[in-house]
Tab-separated table of C-alpha atoms in Angstrom:
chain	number	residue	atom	x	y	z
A	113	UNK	CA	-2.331	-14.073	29.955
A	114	UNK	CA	-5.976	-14.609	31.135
A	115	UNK	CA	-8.044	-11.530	33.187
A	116	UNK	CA	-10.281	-11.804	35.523
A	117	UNK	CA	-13.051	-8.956	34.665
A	118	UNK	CA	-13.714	-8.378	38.624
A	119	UNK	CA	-10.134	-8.111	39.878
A	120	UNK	CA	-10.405	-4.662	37.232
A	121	UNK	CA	-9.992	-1.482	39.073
A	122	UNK	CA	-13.548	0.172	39.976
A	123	UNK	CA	-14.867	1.751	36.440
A	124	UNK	CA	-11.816	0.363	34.508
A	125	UNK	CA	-14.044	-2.045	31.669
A	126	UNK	CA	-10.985	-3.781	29.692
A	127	UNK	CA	-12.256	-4.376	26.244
A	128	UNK	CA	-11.196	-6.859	22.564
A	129	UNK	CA	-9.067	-4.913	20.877
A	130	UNK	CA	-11.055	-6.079	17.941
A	131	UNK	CA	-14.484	-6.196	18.914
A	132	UNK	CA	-14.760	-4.110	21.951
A	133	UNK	CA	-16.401	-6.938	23.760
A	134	UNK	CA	-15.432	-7.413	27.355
A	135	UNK	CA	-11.904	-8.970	27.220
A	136	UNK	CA	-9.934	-11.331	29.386
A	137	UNK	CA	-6.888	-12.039	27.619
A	138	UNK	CA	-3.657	-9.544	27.744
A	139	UNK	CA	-0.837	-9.480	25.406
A	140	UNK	CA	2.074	-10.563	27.655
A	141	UNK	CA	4.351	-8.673	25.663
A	142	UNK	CA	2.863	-4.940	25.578
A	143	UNK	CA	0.417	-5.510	28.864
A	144	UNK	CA	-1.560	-2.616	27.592
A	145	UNK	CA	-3.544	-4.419	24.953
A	146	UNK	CA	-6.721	-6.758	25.861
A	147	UNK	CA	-8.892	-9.503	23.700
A	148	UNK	CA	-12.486	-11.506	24.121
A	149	UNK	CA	-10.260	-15.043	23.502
A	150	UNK	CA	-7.262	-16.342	21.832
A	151	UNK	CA	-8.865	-16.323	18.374
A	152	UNK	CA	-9.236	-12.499	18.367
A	153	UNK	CA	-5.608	-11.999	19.834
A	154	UNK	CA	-4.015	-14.451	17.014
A	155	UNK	CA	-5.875	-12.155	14.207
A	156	UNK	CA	-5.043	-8.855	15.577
A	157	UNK	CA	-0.983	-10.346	16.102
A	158	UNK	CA	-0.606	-11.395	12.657
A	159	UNK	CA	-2.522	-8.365	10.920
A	160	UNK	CA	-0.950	-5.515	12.329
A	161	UNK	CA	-0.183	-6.213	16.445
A	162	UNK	CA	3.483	-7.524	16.100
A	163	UNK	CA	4.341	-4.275	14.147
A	164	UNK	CA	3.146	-1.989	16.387
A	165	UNK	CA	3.292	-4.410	20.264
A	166	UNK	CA	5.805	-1.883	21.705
A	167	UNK	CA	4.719	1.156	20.145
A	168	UNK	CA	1.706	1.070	22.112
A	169	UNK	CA	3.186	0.870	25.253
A	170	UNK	CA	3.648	5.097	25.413
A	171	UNK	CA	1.001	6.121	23.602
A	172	UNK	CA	-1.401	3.709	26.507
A	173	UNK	CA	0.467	4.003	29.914
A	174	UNK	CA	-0.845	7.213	31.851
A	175	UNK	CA	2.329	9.335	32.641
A	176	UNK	CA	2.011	10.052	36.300
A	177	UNK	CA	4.894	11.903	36.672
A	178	UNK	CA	4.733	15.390	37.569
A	179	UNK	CA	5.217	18.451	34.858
A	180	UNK	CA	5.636	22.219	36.431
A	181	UNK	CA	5.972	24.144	33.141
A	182	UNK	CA	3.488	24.669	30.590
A	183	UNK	CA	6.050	24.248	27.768
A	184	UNK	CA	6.725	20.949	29.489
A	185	UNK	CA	3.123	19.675	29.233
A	186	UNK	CA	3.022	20.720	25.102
A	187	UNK	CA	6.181	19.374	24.419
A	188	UNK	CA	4.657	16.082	25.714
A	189	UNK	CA	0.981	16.838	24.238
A	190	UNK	CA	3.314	17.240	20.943
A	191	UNK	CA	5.081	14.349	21.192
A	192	UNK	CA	2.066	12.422	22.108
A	193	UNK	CA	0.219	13.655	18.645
A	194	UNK	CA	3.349	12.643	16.544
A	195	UNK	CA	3.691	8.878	17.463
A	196	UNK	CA	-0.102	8.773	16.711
A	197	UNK	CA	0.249	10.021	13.344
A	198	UNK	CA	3.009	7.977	12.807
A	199	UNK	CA	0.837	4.956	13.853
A	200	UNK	CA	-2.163	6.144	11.658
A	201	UNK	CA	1.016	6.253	8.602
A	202	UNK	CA	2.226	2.758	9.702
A	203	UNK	CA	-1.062	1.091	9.912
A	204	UNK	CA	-2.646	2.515	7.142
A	205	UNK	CA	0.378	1.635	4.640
A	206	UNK	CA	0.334	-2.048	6.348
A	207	UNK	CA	-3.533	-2.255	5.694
A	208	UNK	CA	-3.051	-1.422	1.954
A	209	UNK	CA	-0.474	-3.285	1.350
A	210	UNK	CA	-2.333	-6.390	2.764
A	211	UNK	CA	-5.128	-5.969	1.064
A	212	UNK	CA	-2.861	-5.974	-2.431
A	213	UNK	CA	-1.523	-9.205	-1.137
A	214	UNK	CA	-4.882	-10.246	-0.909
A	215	UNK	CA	-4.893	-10.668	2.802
A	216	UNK	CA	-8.329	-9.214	2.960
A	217	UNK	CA	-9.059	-10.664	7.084
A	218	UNK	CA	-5.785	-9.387	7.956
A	219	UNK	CA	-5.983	-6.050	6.651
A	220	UNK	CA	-9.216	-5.326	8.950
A	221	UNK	CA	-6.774	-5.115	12.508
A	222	UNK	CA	-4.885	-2.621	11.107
A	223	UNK	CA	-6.993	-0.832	9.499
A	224	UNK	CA	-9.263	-0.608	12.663
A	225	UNK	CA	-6.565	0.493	14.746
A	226	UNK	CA	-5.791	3.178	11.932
A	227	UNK	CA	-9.445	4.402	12.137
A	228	UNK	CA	-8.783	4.490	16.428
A	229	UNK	CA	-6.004	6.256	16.357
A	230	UNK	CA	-7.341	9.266	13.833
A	231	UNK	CA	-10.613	9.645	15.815
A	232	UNK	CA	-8.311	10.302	18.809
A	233	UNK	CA	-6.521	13.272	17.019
A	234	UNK	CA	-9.512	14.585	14.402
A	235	UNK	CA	-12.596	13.437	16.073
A	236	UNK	CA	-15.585	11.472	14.546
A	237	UNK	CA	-16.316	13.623	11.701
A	238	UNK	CA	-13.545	14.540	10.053
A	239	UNK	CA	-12.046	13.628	6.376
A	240	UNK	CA	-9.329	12.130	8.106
A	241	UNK	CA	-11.016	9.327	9.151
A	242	UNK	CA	-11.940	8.266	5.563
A	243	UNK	CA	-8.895	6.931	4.177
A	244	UNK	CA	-9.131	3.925	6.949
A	245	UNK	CA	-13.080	3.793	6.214
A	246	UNK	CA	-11.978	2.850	2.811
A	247	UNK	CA	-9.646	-0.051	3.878
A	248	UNK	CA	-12.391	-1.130	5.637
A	249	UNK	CA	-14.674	-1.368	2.769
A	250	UNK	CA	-12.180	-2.964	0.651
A	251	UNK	CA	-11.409	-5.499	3.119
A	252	UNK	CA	-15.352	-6.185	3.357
A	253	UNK	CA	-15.657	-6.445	-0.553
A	254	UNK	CA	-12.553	-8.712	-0.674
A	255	UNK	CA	-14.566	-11.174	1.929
A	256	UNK	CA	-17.372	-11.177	-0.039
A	257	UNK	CA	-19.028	-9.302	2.958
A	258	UNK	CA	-20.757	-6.666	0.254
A	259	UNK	CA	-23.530	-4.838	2.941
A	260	UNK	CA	-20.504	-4.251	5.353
A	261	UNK	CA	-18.551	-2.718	2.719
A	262	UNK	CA	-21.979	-0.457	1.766
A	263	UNK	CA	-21.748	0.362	5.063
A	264	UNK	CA	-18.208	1.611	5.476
A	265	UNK	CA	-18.760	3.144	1.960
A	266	UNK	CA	-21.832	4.945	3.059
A	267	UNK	CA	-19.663	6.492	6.205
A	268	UNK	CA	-16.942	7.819	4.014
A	269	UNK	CA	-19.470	9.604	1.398
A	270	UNK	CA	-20.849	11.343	3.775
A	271	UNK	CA	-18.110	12.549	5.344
A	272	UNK	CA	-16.698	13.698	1.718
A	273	UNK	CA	-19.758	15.264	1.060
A	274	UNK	CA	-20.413	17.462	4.190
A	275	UNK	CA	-16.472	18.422	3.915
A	276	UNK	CA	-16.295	21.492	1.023
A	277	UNK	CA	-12.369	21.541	1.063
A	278	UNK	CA	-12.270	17.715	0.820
A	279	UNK	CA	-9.051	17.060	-1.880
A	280	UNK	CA	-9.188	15.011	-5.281
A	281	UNK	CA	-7.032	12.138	-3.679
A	282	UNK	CA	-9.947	10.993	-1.207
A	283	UNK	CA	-12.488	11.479	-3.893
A	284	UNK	CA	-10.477	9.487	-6.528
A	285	UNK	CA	-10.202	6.629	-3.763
A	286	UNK	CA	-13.815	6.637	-2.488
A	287	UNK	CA	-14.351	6.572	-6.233
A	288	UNK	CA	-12.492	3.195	-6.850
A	289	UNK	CA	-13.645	2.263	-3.933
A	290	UNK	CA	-17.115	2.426	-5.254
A	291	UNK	CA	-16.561	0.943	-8.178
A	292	UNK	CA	-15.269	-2.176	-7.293
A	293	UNK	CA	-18.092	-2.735	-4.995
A	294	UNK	CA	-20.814	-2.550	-8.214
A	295	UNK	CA	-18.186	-4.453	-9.599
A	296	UNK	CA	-18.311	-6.831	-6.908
A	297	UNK	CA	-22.240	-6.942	-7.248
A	298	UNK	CA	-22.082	-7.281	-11.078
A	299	UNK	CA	-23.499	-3.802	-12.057
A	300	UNK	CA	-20.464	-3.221	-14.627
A	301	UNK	CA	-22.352	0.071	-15.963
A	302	UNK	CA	-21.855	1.758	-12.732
A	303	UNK	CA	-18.361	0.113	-11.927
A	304	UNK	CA	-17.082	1.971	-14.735
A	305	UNK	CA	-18.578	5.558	-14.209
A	306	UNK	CA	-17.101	5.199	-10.730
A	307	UNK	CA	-13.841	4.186	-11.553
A	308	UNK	CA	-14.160	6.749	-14.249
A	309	UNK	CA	-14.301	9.493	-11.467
A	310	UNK	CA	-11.442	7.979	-9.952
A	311	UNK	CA	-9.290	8.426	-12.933
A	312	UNK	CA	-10.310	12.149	-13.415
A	313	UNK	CA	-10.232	12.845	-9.489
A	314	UNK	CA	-6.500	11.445	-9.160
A	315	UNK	CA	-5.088	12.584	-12.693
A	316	UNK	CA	-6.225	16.196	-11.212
A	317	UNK	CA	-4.436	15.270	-7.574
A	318	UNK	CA	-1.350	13.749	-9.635
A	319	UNK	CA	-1.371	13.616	-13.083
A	320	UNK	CA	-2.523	11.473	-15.858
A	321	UNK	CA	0.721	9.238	-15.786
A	322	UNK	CA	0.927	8.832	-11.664
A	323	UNK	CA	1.041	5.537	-10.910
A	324	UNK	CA	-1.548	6.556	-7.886
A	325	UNK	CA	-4.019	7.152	-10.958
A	326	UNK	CA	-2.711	3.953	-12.490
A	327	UNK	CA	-4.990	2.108	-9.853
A	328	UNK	CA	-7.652	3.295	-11.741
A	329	UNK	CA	-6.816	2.107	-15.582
A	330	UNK	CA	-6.104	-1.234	-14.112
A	331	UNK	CA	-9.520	-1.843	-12.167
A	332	UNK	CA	-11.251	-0.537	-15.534
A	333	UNK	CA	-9.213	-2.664	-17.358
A	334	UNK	CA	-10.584	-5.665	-15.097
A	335	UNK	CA	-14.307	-4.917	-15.653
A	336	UNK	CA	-13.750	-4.951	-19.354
A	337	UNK	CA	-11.607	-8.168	-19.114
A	338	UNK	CA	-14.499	-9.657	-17.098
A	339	UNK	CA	-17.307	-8.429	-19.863
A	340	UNK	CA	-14.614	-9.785	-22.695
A	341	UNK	CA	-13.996	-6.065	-24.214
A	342	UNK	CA	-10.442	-7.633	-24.563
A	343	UNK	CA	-9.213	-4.939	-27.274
A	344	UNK	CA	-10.485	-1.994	-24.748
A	345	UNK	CA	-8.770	-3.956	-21.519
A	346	UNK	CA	-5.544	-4.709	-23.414
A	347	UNK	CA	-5.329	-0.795	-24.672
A	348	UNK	CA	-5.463	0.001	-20.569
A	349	UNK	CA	-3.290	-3.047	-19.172
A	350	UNK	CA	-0.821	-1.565	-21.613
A	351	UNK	CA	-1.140	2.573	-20.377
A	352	UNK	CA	-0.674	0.719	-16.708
A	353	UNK	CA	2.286	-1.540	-17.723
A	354	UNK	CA	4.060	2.053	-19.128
A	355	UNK	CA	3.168	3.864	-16.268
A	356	UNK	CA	4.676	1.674	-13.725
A	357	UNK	CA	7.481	0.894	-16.242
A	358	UNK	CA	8.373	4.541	-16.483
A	359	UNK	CA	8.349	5.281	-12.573
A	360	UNK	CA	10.383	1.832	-11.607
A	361	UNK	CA	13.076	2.577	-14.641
A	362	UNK	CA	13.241	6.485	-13.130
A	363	UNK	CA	13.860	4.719	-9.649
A	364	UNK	CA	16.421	2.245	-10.605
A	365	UNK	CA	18.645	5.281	-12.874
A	366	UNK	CA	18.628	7.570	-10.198
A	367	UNK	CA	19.663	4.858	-7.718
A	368	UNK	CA	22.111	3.074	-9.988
A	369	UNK	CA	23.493	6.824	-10.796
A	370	UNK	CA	24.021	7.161	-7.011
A	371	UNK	CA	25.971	4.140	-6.522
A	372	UNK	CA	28.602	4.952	-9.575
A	373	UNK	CA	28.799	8.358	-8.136
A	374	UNK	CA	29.309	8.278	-4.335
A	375	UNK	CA	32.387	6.683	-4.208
A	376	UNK	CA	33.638	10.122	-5.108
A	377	UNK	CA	31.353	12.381	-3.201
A	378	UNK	CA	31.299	14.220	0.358
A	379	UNK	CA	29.384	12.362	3.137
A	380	UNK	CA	26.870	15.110	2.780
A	381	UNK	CA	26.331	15.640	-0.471
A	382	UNK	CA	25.619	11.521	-0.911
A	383	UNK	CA	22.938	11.798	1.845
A	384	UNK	CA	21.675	14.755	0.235
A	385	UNK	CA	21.276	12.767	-2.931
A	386	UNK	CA	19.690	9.604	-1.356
A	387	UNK	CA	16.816	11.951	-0.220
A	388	UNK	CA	16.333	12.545	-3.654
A	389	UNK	CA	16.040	9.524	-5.081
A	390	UNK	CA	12.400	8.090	-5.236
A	391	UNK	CA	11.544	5.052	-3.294
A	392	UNK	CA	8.527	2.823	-3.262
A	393	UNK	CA	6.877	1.695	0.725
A	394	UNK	CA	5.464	-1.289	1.455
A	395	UNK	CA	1.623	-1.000	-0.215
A	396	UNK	CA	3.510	0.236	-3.427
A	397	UNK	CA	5.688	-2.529	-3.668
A	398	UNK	CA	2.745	-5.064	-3.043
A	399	UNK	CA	0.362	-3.295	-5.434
A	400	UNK	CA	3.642	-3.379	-7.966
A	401	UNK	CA	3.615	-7.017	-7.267
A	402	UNK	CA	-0.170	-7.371	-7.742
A	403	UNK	CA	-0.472	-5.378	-10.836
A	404	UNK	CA	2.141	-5.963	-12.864
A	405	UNK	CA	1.922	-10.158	-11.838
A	406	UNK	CA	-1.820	-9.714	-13.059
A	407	UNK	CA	-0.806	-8.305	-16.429
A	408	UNK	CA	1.567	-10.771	-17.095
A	409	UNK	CA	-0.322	-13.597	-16.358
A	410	UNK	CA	-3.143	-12.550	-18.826
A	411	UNK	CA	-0.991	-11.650	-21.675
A	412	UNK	CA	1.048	-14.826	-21.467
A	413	UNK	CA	-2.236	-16.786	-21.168
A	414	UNK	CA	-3.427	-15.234	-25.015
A	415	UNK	CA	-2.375	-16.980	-28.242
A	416	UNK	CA	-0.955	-14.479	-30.567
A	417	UNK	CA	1.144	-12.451	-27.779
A	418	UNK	CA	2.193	-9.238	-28.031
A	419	UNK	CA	6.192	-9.256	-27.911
A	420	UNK	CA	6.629	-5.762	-27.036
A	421	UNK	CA	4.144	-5.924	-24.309
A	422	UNK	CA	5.230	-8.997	-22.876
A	423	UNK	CA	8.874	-7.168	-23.078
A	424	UNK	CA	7.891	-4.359	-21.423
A	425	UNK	CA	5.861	-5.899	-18.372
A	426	UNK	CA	8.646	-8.274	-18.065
A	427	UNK	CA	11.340	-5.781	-17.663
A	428	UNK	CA	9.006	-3.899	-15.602
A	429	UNK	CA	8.883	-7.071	-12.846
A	430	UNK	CA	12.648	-7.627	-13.115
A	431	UNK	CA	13.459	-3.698	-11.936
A	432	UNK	CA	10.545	-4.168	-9.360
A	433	UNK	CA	12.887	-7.139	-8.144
A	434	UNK	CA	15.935	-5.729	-8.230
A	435	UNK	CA	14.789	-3.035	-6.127
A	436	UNK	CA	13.073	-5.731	-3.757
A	437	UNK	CA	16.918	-7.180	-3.879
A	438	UNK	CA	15.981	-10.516	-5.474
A	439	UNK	CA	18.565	-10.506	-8.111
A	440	UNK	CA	17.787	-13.744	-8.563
A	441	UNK	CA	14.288	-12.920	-9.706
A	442	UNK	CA	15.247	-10.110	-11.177
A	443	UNK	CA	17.908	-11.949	-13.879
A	444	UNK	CA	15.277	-14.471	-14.842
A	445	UNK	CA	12.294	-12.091	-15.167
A	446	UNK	CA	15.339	-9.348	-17.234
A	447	UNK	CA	16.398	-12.776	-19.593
A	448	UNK	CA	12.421	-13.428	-20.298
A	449	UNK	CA	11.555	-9.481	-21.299
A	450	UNK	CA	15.187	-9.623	-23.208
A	451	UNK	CA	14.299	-12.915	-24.953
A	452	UNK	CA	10.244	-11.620	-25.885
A	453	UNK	CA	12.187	-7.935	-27.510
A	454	UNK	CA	14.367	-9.893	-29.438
A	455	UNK	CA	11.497	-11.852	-30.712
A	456	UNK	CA	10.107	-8.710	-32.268
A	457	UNK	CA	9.917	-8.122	-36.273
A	458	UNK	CA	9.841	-4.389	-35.241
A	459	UNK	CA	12.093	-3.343	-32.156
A	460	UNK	CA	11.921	-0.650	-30.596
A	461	UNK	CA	15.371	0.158	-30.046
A	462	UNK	CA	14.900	2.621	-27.519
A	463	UNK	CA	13.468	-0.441	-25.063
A	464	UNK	CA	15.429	-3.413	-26.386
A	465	UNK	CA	18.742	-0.661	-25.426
A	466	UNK	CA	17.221	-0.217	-21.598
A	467	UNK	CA	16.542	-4.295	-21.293
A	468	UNK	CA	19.921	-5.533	-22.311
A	469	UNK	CA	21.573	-2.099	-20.208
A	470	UNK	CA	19.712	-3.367	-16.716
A	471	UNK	CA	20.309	-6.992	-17.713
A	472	UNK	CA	23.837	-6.705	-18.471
A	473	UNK	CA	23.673	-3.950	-14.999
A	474	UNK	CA	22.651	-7.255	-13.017
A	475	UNK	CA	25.158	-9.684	-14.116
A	476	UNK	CA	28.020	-7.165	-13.043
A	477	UNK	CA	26.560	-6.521	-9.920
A	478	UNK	CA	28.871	-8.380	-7.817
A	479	UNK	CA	31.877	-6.759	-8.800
A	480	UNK	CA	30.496	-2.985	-9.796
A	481	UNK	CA	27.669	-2.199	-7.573
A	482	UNK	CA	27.315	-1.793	-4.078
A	483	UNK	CA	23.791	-3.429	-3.965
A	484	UNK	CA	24.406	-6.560	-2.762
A	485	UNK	CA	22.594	-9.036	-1.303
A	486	UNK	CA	24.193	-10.925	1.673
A	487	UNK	CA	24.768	-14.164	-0.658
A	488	UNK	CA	26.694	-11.970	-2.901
A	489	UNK	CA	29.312	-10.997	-0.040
């Protein structure tokens, strides 16, 4: 719907969402959202507005009505701070997981609205902001748009370094951060001491075999691809591919457990066991995706290939898939790593064992499990 800047309320400036020039467009849906022109509106809609169009609506209409307790007004100053946070959660994990899609231009709306919404609750300087500089950054780098990204980059440093406390999982990602913008620039020496930091910085947060520390090994793995240090790269494209491999096969037992065992179970104790059992959210499932596609691609690409690898990384993809609920994907990609383990003069059993378990797993799904997709009902 178009505005008319001087029908505005005295002192009431309406400003684009994403450029905080003077708007005169409204969102007909939410009414409490404003752009400069269509273009803007269209970007902010598909990057992160059609998530969150009715989520705004409480968190920007003033509540007029009248409160006479005290514990009335901080019940709604409380409730006020929790659907922020939960919007800083939502868009954050959108704006990752665009920018593993690649979606680079997308990612920036949420990501902006992620950095709006934690400057309301923490203010301009604090180490909470950082996590949505970073999208920012990455989203700049991905465009090509390299002093932007400096920029953004510049903003979360200093932030890190005038905050004491500041913990090892914003360090390791300012870190990678970092180093793929030398990357980006073609200073390889300092990619890698950068993304070297990020390695030790997250396997101090998480562990050495996290897969929020295999981010690291893979964007090292990358600079040495690009330089053609192809025995170094493969030696880290393989710790990645196990990492991931480990964590999806640990998600798809305990969940495949749960289904044999609930038929059997109290309605409490199953729910108490579904809490248990890992999950992946959105960004982890695209950075799966990205990642393990990535690997694949470059191993099937080389002459003499690896069986075991190619084994691994394929039965890697066909659990992400299953647990996407493309069974369909999930069967072909399970035949393929099946096919490349039996191919192997040496097996390891302990693999080949897993591969034909999940593959032989899928083809009973219909009738055993209760993990269905619709065109399976």
């Amino acid at each position: 719907m178009t505005l008319n800047p001087l029908a505005n309320p005295k002192g009431v400036k309406l400003l684009c969402e994403l450029c905080q020039k003077p708007a005169f467009v409204q969102c007909t849906k939410c009414r409490v959202t404003y752009y400069c022109g269509v273009e803007h509106q269209q970007a902010d809609w598909v990057g992160i507005h059609e998530k969150i169009c009715q989520l705004l609506i409480p968190l920007r209409t003033p509540h007029l009505s009248f409160l006479s307790s005290e514990e009335q007004r901080k019940k709604r100053e409380q409730d006020l701070v929790h659907r922020q946070r939960n919007m800083i959660d939502l868009t954050r994990t959108t704006g990752q997981k665009l920018l593993f899609e690649g979606k680079h231009e997308q990612a920036v709306p949420a990501a902006m609205q992620s950095l709006r919404f934690s400057i309301d609750i923490h203010g301009l300087d604090s180490i909470e902001l950082v996590p949505s500089y970073l999208i920012l950054a990455e989203a700049s780098i991905g465009l090509h748009k390299l002093s932007q990204g400096e920029e953004y980059l510049a903003q979360a440093q200093w932030t890190v370094l005038k905050t004491p406390d500041c913990s090892s999982a914003i360090k390791s990602k300012l870190a990678r951060n970092l180093g793929l913008l030398y990357a980006a620039q073609g200073n390889y020496e300092e990619s890698l001491r950068h993304l070297a930091d990020d390695i030790f910085h997250a396997s101090e947060e998480f562990g050495t075999d996290d897969i929020r520390t295999s981010g690291g090994y893979f964007h090292m793995a990358n600079v040495f691809f690009r330089q053609n240090h192809m025995d170094v790269a493969d030696s880290l494209y393989t710790r990645v591919t196990a990492i991931w491999h480990s964590h999806l096969l640990r998600i798809v037992t305990a969940r495949t457990r749960k289904n044999d065992t609930q038929s059997g179970m109290s309605s409490a104790v199953v729910e108490l066991e579904e809490r248990v059992v890992e999950s992946l959210d959105e960004a982890q499932e695209a950075e799966a995706k990205q990642v393990l596609h990535s690997i694949h691609d470059i191993r099937e690409q080389v002459t003499n290939q690896d069986a075991a690898a190619m084994a691994t990384v394929g039965h890697a993809l066909a659990m992400l898939y299953y647990l996407l609920d493309d069974i369909h994907k999930a069967t072909e990609l399970g035949q393929k790593a099946q096919t490349s383990s039996d191919s192997r003069e040496h097996k390891d059993d302990e693999l080949a064992a897993c591969i034909i378990e999940f593959n032989s797993a899928l083809y009973q799904l219909p009738n055993k499990m209760n993990l269905m997709p619709a065109e399976y009902s």
